[in-house]
Amino acid sequence: MISLRAVTKRFGERTLFGGFDLDLAPGKTTVLMGRSGSGKSTLLRLLNQLERHDAGTLRCGELEIPAGLPHGEWQRRTLQLRRRTAMVFQSYQLFPHLSVLDNVTLAPRVVRGAERSAIEAKARELLAQVGMAAAAERFPARLSGGEAQRVAIARALATDPEVLLLDEPTSALDPNSTADVVAVIADLKRRGMTLAMVTHDPDLGRSLADQLVELPRLRG
Ligand SMILES: Nc1ncnc2c1ncn2[C@@H]1O[C@H](COP(=O)(O)OP(=O)(O)O)[C@@H](O)[C@H]1O
Ligand SMILES: [Mg+2]
């Protein structure tokens, strides 16, 4: 679905990873593990080009993003890549001034010209899928961490991504909330979604992973 070939990422003089290969197979779950500072978030962000690589190539289907593209061309291809991916962050990043429902409908309203009623129906379906149907009219401040993260996942799914990228989606949560969020992620996996997830939790990683990638410690 997405592959990295010989990808190198540097911050200044430091090489975070050099000549790195990774394949996210369609319908499979790839779990990225490793110590704090080993580059897990950077690698995940690279997969939708929130970070650019310094060498090597990213492929997503027909789409190729080699390092060093001129800015305009990089922007054009990255837009296509981002139509096929969505990201869920550790800290949810819901829009505080929007209701749960409006959080989920915002991107599809902006991105596509689809009818509002269809977008809203689909958003309510996604909220039901993550067990948050009853909270559609609430505001983020009134949600627990686990509820907010499930809404964030529904919002990420609203643009029909082919790949969902999750950066430590449960690390800010208590055990009960974690179990609810893990159940949602496991359900997505069962439905055949392609997932890439960073986690600190070895049990969680092993329970979900089709492929487990251990990042080396920071070098240089
Ligand atoms: N924008 C940046 N500029 C410089 N260094 C960065 C930047 N982003 C991350 N780093 C450094 O890269 C390393 C890996 O960071 P990160 O990918 O966040 O690790 P992890 O998610 O595994 O904890 C860290 O040493 C971090 O300080
Ligand atoms: Mg991180």
XYZ file of C-alpha atoms and ligand atoms in Angstrom:
248
model
C 0.000 0.000 0.000
C 2.805 2.347 1.000
C 6.443 1.398 0.703
C 9.704 3.068 1.623
C 12.872 2.160 -0.243
C 16.306 3.126 1.028
C 14.823 6.049 2.892
C 17.114 8.276 4.909
C 15.980 10.917 7.370
C 18.348 13.432 8.901
C 17.876 16.238 11.341
C 20.843 18.518 10.774
C 23.961 16.393 11.125
C 22.126 13.505 12.787
C 20.912 10.551 10.735
C 17.755 9.190 12.342
C 17.499 6.312 9.897
C 19.586 5.561 6.850
C 18.618 3.315 3.937
C 15.398 2.207 5.608
C 12.916 -0.141 3.859
C 9.324 -0.606 4.958
C 6.224 -2.104 3.342
C 2.712 -1.502 4.612
C 0.857 -4.426 3.071
C -2.805 -3.875 2.151
C -5.158 -4.907 4.935
C -2.298 -5.578 7.332
C -1.290 -3.936 10.593
C 2.277 -2.709 10.961
C 3.342 -1.835 14.493
C 6.343 0.434 15.079
C 8.063 0.035 18.414
C 11.240 1.341 19.963
C 12.580 3.604 22.682
C 11.618 7.187 23.089
C 13.604 9.208 20.556
C 14.189 6.266 18.220
C 12.241 7.973 15.433
C 8.841 6.261 15.538
C 6.817 9.460 15.169
C 9.142 10.787 12.500
C 8.787 7.573 10.496
C 4.995 7.625 10.813
C 4.890 11.302 9.795
C 7.121 10.519 6.848
C 4.481 8.091 5.583
C 2.170 11.008 4.826
C 4.998 13.501 4.277
C 4.471 15.597 7.376
C 8.238 14.978 7.379
C 10.183 14.824 4.124
C 12.871 12.218 3.557
C 16.419 13.144 2.539
C 17.124 10.144 0.327
C 15.244 7.179 -1.082
C 11.690 6.836 -2.382
C 8.185 6.533 -1.007
C 5.618 4.716 -3.150
C 1.876 4.486 -2.759
C 0.347 2.566 -5.660
C 1.278 4.449 -8.821
C 2.377 7.457 -6.845
C 6.114 7.953 -6.351
C 7.722 10.496 -4.092
C 11.498 10.399 -4.420
C 13.594 12.596 -2.144
C 14.523 16.005 -3.469
C 11.501 16.790 -5.633
C 11.047 20.470 -6.453
C 8.597 21.990 -4.001
C 5.647 22.374 -6.364
C 5.847 18.817 -7.598
C 6.331 17.497 -4.057
C 3.243 19.442 -2.983
C 1.156 18.051 -5.840
C 2.123 14.455 -5.108
C 1.815 14.877 -1.352
C -1.742 16.097 -1.754
C -2.527 12.855 -3.587
C -0.790 10.816 -0.895
C -2.735 12.562 1.862
C -6.029 11.802 0.136
C -5.208 8.152 0.734
C -3.976 8.392 4.324
C -5.225 9.760 7.635
C -3.430 10.342 10.926
C -4.518 9.881 14.533
C -2.402 11.565 17.199
C -1.711 10.691 20.832
C -3.354 13.941 21.920
C -6.523 13.573 19.743
C -6.340 17.151 18.364
C -10.098 17.573 18.115
C -11.348 21.060 17.273
C -12.581 22.338 20.678
C -15.125 24.787 19.255
C -16.886 22.142 17.135
C -19.322 19.467 18.260
C -18.339 15.819 17.898
C -20.472 15.568 14.756
C -18.945 18.723 13.235
C -15.447 17.433 14.017
C -16.213 14.340 11.948
C -17.965 16.130 9.055
C -15.498 19.006 8.667
C -12.914 17.413 6.372
C -15.395 15.724 4.007
C -17.347 19.000 3.767
C -14.177 20.856 2.784
C -12.612 18.188 0.572
C -15.597 16.930 -1.364
C -18.675 18.560 -2.749
C -20.926 15.780 -1.446
C -24.329 16.614 -0.064
C -24.406 17.670 3.560
C -27.084 15.134 4.505
C -25.031 12.268 3.058
C -21.894 13.445 4.856
C -23.792 13.714 8.129
C -25.370 10.271 7.750
C -21.965 8.768 7.151
C -20.469 10.629 10.127
C -23.191 9.239 12.387
C -22.459 5.761 11.037
C -18.755 6.198 11.831
C -19.580 7.470 15.323
C -21.706 4.367 15.852
C -18.824 2.232 14.619
C -16.574 3.656 17.370
C -19.309 3.497 20.014
C -19.850 7.275 20.148
C -23.233 7.672 18.406
C -24.859 9.112 21.532
C -22.226 11.846 21.823
C -22.722 13.476 18.405
C -23.932 16.809 19.815
C -21.398 17.014 22.660
C -18.261 19.157 22.647
C -14.716 17.755 23.027
C -14.207 19.307 26.488
C -17.005 17.055 27.785
C -15.379 13.837 26.567
C -13.020 11.503 28.423
C -9.678 10.801 26.779
C -10.858 7.466 25.441
C -14.033 9.009 24.028
C -12.061 11.834 22.412
C -9.663 9.345 20.831
C -12.544 7.292 19.414
C -14.021 10.472 17.918
C -10.589 11.294 16.488
C -10.546 7.875 14.820
C -14.043 8.421 13.380
C -12.900 11.805 12.078
C -9.837 10.228 10.457
C -12.065 7.666 8.722
C -14.453 10.293 7.378
C -12.378 10.945 4.263
C -12.189 7.215 3.373
C -8.451 6.760 3.831
C -6.820 3.595 2.537
C -4.193 3.743 5.263
C -4.676 4.876 8.852
C -1.597 6.080 10.743
C -1.839 6.028 14.549
C 0.815 7.615 16.774
C 0.616 6.148 20.299
C -3.185 6.284 20.236
C -3.562 4.849 23.755
C -0.554 6.192 25.644
C -2.474 9.077 27.276
C -5.327 6.824 28.427
C -6.281 4.889 31.552
C -6.727 1.102 31.220
C -10.513 1.164 30.650
C -10.307 3.840 27.976
C -7.378 2.013 26.418
C -9.462 -1.153 26.128
C -12.257 0.778 24.353
C -9.825 2.348 21.869
C -8.011 -0.948 21.272
C -11.370 -2.611 20.533
C -12.035 0.047 17.865
C -8.594 -0.465 16.310
C -8.997 -4.265 16.368
C -12.373 -3.841 14.652
C -10.763 -1.732 11.898
C -8.153 -4.424 11.415
C -10.904 -7.048 11.099
C -12.614 -4.883 8.495
C -9.431 -4.981 6.419
C -8.087 -1.468 6.994
C -4.362 -0.999 6.409
C -2.914 0.258 9.690
C 0.432 1.605 10.837
C 0.593 2.150 14.579
C 3.261 3.395 16.943
C 3.021 2.053 20.478
C 5.091 1.766 23.622
C 3.020 -1.153 24.831
C 4.585 -4.504 23.825
C 1.442 -6.516 24.648
C -0.725 -4.231 22.553
C 1.838 -4.234 19.757
C 2.072 -7.998 19.612
C -1.702 -8.469 19.873
C -2.415 -6.322 16.796
C 0.685 -6.625 14.622
C 0.909 -8.575 11.397
C 4.339 -6.978 11.105
C 6.375 -5.663 14.020
C 9.105 -3.133 13.266
C 11.583 -2.359 16.021
C 13.353 0.937 15.482
C 17.003 1.156 16.399
C 18.150 3.714 18.926
C 19.132 7.105 17.700
C 22.552 7.047 16.077
C 25.043 9.815 15.457
N 11.742 18.717 13.660
C 12.796 18.176 14.292
N 13.991 18.794 14.281
C 15.073 18.244 14.898
N 15.053 17.075 15.556
C 13.882 16.423 15.607
C 12.687 16.930 14.997
N 11.686 16.046 15.198
C 12.230 15.049 15.928
N 13.532 15.266 16.162
C 14.444 14.387 16.902
O 14.435 13.096 16.271
C 14.472 12.081 17.237
C 13.282 11.143 17.049
O 12.088 11.804 17.382
P 10.687 11.069 17.300
O 10.464 10.605 15.915
O 9.683 11.994 17.875
O 10.928 9.822 18.247
P 9.895 8.849 18.975
O 8.524 9.101 18.416
O 10.394 7.470 18.702
O 9.992 9.167 20.442
C 14.499 12.766 18.596
O 15.820 12.839 19.017
C 13.950 14.119 18.305
O 14.470 15.062 19.206
Mg 6.735 9.730 19.256
